[in-house]
mmCIF file of C-alpha atoms in Angstrom:
data_model
loop_
_atom_site.group_PDB
_atom_site.id
_atom_site.type_symbol
_atom_site.label_atom_id
_atom_site.label_comp_id
_atom_site.label_asym_id
_atom_site.label_seq_id
_atom_site.Cartn_x
_atom_site.Cartn_y
_atom_site.Cartn_z
ATOM 1 C CA UNK A 15 -15.725 17.555 24.297
ATOM 2 C CA UNK A 16 -15.849 20.278 21.646
ATOM 3 C CA UNK A 17 -16.358 19.739 17.900
ATOM 4 C CA UNK A 18 -13.177 20.881 17.011
ATOM 5 C CA UNK A 19 -11.417 18.482 19.587
ATOM 6 C CA UNK A 20 -13.243 15.641 18.064
ATOM 7 C CA UNK A 21 -12.137 16.845 14.718
ATOM 8 C CA UNK A 22 -8.504 16.798 15.599
ATOM 9 C CA UNK A 23 -8.848 13.453 17.617
ATOM 10 C CA UNK A 24 -9.835 11.908 14.348
ATOM 11 C CA UNK A 25 -6.814 13.118 12.545
ATOM 12 C CA UNK A 26 -4.568 12.063 15.420
ATOM 13 C CA UNK A 27 -6.120 8.562 15.266
ATOM 14 C CA UNK A 28 -5.686 8.373 11.496
ATOM 15 C CA UNK A 29 -1.994 9.334 11.991
ATOM 16 C CA UNK A 30 -1.621 6.645 14.656
ATOM 17 C CA UNK A 31 -3.115 4.088 12.486
ATOM 18 C CA UNK A 32 -0.754 5.144 9.481
ATOM 19 C CA UNK A 33 2.237 5.047 11.836
ATOM 20 C CA UNK A 34 1.224 1.536 13.000
ATOM 21 C CA UNK A 35 0.789 0.154 9.667
ATOM 22 C CA UNK A 36 3.969 1.736 8.262
ATOM 23 C CA UNK A 37 5.832 0.159 11.253
ATOM 24 C CA UNK A 38 4.361 -3.197 10.658
ATOM 25 C CA UNK A 39 5.164 -3.250 6.858
ATOM 26 C CA UNK A 40 8.651 -2.259 7.532
ATOM 27 C CA UNK A 41 9.089 -4.982 9.944
ATOM 28 C CA UNK A 42 7.552 -7.403 7.471
ATOM 29 C CA UNK A 43 9.851 -6.005 4.588
ATOM 30 C CA UNK A 44 13.232 -6.257 6.565
ATOM 31 C CA UNK A 45 12.707 -9.123 9.059
ATOM 32 C CA UNK A 46 9.788 -11.384 8.336
ATOM 33 C CA UNK A 47 9.558 -12.089 4.524
ATOM 34 C CA UNK A 48 13.210 -12.438 3.450
ATOM 35 C CA UNK A 49 13.720 -15.147 6.143
ATOM 36 C CA UNK A 50 10.359 -16.749 5.247
ATOM 37 C CA UNK A 51 11.248 -16.908 1.666
ATOM 38 C CA UNK A 52 14.563 -18.294 2.459
ATOM 39 C CA UNK A 53 12.972 -20.938 4.515
ATOM 40 C CA UNK A 54 10.747 -21.723 1.683
ATOM 41 C CA UNK A 55 13.661 -22.175 -0.435
ATOM 42 C CA UNK A 56 15.328 -24.590 1.722
ATOM 43 C CA UNK A 57 12.243 -26.746 2.493
ATOM 44 C CA UNK A 58 10.676 -26.710 -0.987
ATOM 45 C CA UNK A 59 13.928 -26.631 -3.144
ATOM 46 C CA UNK A 60 13.327 -23.598 -4.957
ATOM 47 C CA UNK A 61 16.210 -22.023 -6.909
ATOM 48 C CA UNK A 62 18.274 -19.264 -5.329
ATOM 49 C CA UNK A 63 17.327 -16.926 -8.489
ATOM 50 C CA UNK A 64 13.568 -17.653 -7.866
ATOM 51 C CA UNK A 65 14.278 -16.813 -4.170
ATOM 52 C CA UNK A 66 16.005 -13.480 -4.858
ATOM 53 C CA UNK A 67 13.428 -12.578 -7.602
ATOM 54 C CA UNK A 68 10.482 -13.327 -5.158
ATOM 55 C CA UNK A 69 12.207 -11.399 -2.334
ATOM 56 C CA UNK A 70 12.791 -8.359 -4.729
ATOM 57 C CA UNK A 71 9.076 -8.405 -5.744
ATOM 58 C CA UNK A 72 7.696 -8.708 -2.380
ATOM 59 C CA UNK A 73 10.067 -5.946 -1.363
ATOM 60 C CA UNK A 74 8.890 -3.794 -4.205
ATOM 61 C CA UNK A 75 5.146 -4.470 -3.007
ATOM 62 C CA UNK A 76 6.156 -3.428 0.613
ATOM 63 C CA UNK A 77 7.707 -0.132 -0.620
ATOM 64 C CA UNK A 78 4.728 0.696 -2.542
ATOM 65 C CA UNK A 79 2.748 0.227 0.586
ATOM 66 C CA UNK A 80 5.144 2.589 2.445
ATOM 67 C CA UNK A 81 4.907 5.272 -0.265
ATOM 68 C CA UNK A 82 1.113 5.040 -0.288
ATOM 69 C CA UNK A 83 1.164 5.593 3.567
ATOM 70 C CA UNK A 84 3.360 8.645 2.999
ATOM 71 C CA UNK A 85 1.052 10.186 0.346
ATOM 72 C CA UNK A 86 -1.862 9.403 2.588
ATOM 73 C CA UNK A 87 -0.119 11.282 5.349
ATOM 74 C CA UNK A 88 0.328 14.204 3.266
ATOM 75 C CA UNK A 89 -3.352 14.141 2.133
ATOM 76 C CA UNK A 90 -4.366 13.968 5.672
ATOM 77 C CA UNK A 91 -2.311 17.006 6.472
ATOM 78 C CA UNK A 92 -4.080 18.823 3.623
ATOM 79 C CA UNK A 93 -7.399 17.879 4.979
ATOM 80 C CA UNK A 94 -6.394 18.996 8.385
ATOM 81 C CA UNK A 95 -5.349 22.461 6.858
ATOM 82 C CA UNK A 96 -8.660 22.432 4.905
ATOM 83 C CA UNK A 97 -6.660 22.561 1.526
ATOM 84 C CA UNK A 98 -7.930 19.150 0.419
ATOM 85 C CA UNK A 99 -9.427 20.697 -2.777
ATOM 86 C CA UNK A 100 -6.233 22.225 -4.087
ATOM 87 C CA UNK A 101 -3.576 21.507 -6.670
ATOM 88 C CA UNK A 102 -1.267 20.358 -3.974
ATOM 89 C CA UNK A 103 -3.872 17.738 -2.897
ATOM 90 C CA UNK A 104 -4.420 16.766 -6.721
ATOM 91 C CA UNK A 105 -0.721 16.130 -6.999
ATOM 92 C CA UNK A 106 -0.598 13.876 -3.865
ATOM 93 C CA UNK A 107 -3.857 11.937 -5.030
ATOM 94 C CA UNK A 108 -2.225 11.475 -8.546
ATOM 95 C CA UNK A 109 1.042 10.064 -6.797
ATOM 96 C CA UNK A 110 -1.211 7.790 -4.552
ATOM 97 C CA UNK A 111 -3.292 6.481 -7.613
ATOM 98 C CA UNK A 112 0.079 5.650 -9.287
ATOM 99 C CA UNK A 113 1.427 3.456 -6.361
ATOM 100 C CA UNK A 114 -1.758 1.878 -5.709
ATOM 101 C CA UNK A 115 -1.680 0.917 -9.249
ATOM 102 C CA UNK A 116 1.622 -0.534 -9.047
ATOM 103 C CA UNK A 117 0.791 -2.270 -5.808
ATOM 104 C CA UNK A 118 -2.297 -3.914 -7.589
ATOM 105 C CA UNK A 119 -0.063 -5.211 -10.343
ATOM 106 C CA UNK A 120 2.348 -6.888 -7.858
ATOM 107 C CA UNK A 121 -0.022 -9.724 -6.905
ATOM 108 C CA UNK A 122 -0.417 -10.625 -10.557
ATOM 109 C CA UNK A 123 3.224 -10.907 -10.875
ATOM 110 C CA UNK A 124 3.392 -12.980 -7.777
ATOM 111 C CA UNK A 125 0.427 -15.174 -8.935
ATOM 112 C CA UNK A 126 2.260 -15.952 -12.273
ATOM 113 C CA UNK A 127 5.572 -16.652 -10.444
ATOM 114 C CA UNK A 128 3.949 -18.827 -7.860
ATOM 115 C CA UNK A 129 1.011 -20.655 -9.578
ATOM 116 C CA UNK A 130 3.172 -23.091 -11.680
ATOM 117 C CA UNK A 131 4.739 -24.301 -8.433
ATOM 118 C CA UNK A 132 1.922 -24.184 -6.096
ATOM 119 C CA UNK A 133 0.332 -27.418 -4.563
ATOM 120 C CA UNK A 134 -2.053 -25.439 -2.400
ATOM 121 C CA UNK A 135 -4.482 -23.133 -3.867
ATOM 122 C CA UNK A 136 -4.846 -21.163 -0.614
ATOM 123 C CA UNK A 137 -2.007 -18.705 -1.179
ATOM 124 C CA UNK A 138 -3.262 -18.119 -4.674
ATOM 125 C CA UNK A 139 -6.659 -17.175 -3.391
ATOM 126 C CA UNK A 140 -5.013 -15.018 -0.804
ATOM 127 C CA UNK A 141 -3.087 -13.102 -3.645
ATOM 128 C CA UNK A 142 -6.136 -12.728 -5.494
ATOM 129 C CA UNK A 143 -8.113 -11.348 -2.704
ATOM 130 C CA UNK A 144 -5.253 -8.829 -2.161
ATOM 131 C CA UNK A 145 -5.312 -7.732 -5.747
ATOM 132 C CA UNK A 146 -9.111 -7.299 -5.650
ATOM 133 C CA UNK A 147 -8.683 -5.094 -2.621
ATOM 134 C CA UNK A 148 -5.653 -3.057 -3.939
ATOM 135 C CA UNK A 149 -7.621 -2.618 -7.302
ATOM 136 C CA UNK A 150 -10.718 -1.365 -5.619
ATOM 137 C CA UNK A 151 -8.545 1.065 -3.720
ATOM 138 C CA UNK A 152 -6.992 2.484 -6.812
ATOM 139 C CA UNK A 153 -10.169 2.998 -8.329
ATOM 140 C CA UNK A 154 -11.633 4.696 -5.319
ATOM 141 C CA UNK A 155 -8.652 6.934 -5.186
ATOM 142 C CA UNK A 156 -9.233 7.532 -8.984
ATOM 143 C CA UNK A 157 -12.655 8.674 -8.229
ATOM 144 C CA UNK A 158 -11.363 10.810 -5.427
ATOM 145 C CA UNK A 159 -8.852 12.309 -8.105
ATOM 146 C CA UNK A 160 -11.637 13.134 -10.352
ATOM 147 C CA UNK A 161 -13.708 14.674 -7.716
ATOM 148 C CA UNK A 162 -10.817 16.937 -6.822
ATOM 149 C CA UNK A 163 -9.995 17.724 -10.388
ATOM 150 C CA UNK A 164 -13.741 18.902 -10.666
ATOM 151 C CA UNK A 165 -13.374 21.276 -7.630
ATOM 152 C CA UNK A 166 -9.895 22.826 -8.693
#
């Protein structure tokens, strides 16, 4: 297999991964989490307002993930076109950083919402781990943005 074909196959694999991730996030956003949160309300006696608020916050979180995947797709396209170190790429990275920061803030909101009512620390530990992961991604994207700025 030639070097060019290997290069194109990597982009194809990344795009397939992004499509799969986008599909899973959309299914969770539309089908799984609203029903799960409704079930938690019925079983644990949460108020309807808390259920709606929790559903909206989690929905915003998923939307941030979908938007980040879109910007990653655009960045991958620029990489494939050898335009990674360009103003267009810098713009996409700036938008990616913004939505990663928003996505990293959502676990903090969820932690503050759920912690007073939690009887098991497992979910709070999971939210904290997700926050750390998203925060690290946001910081890596910020470093990437700084590298592109220095080249543009």
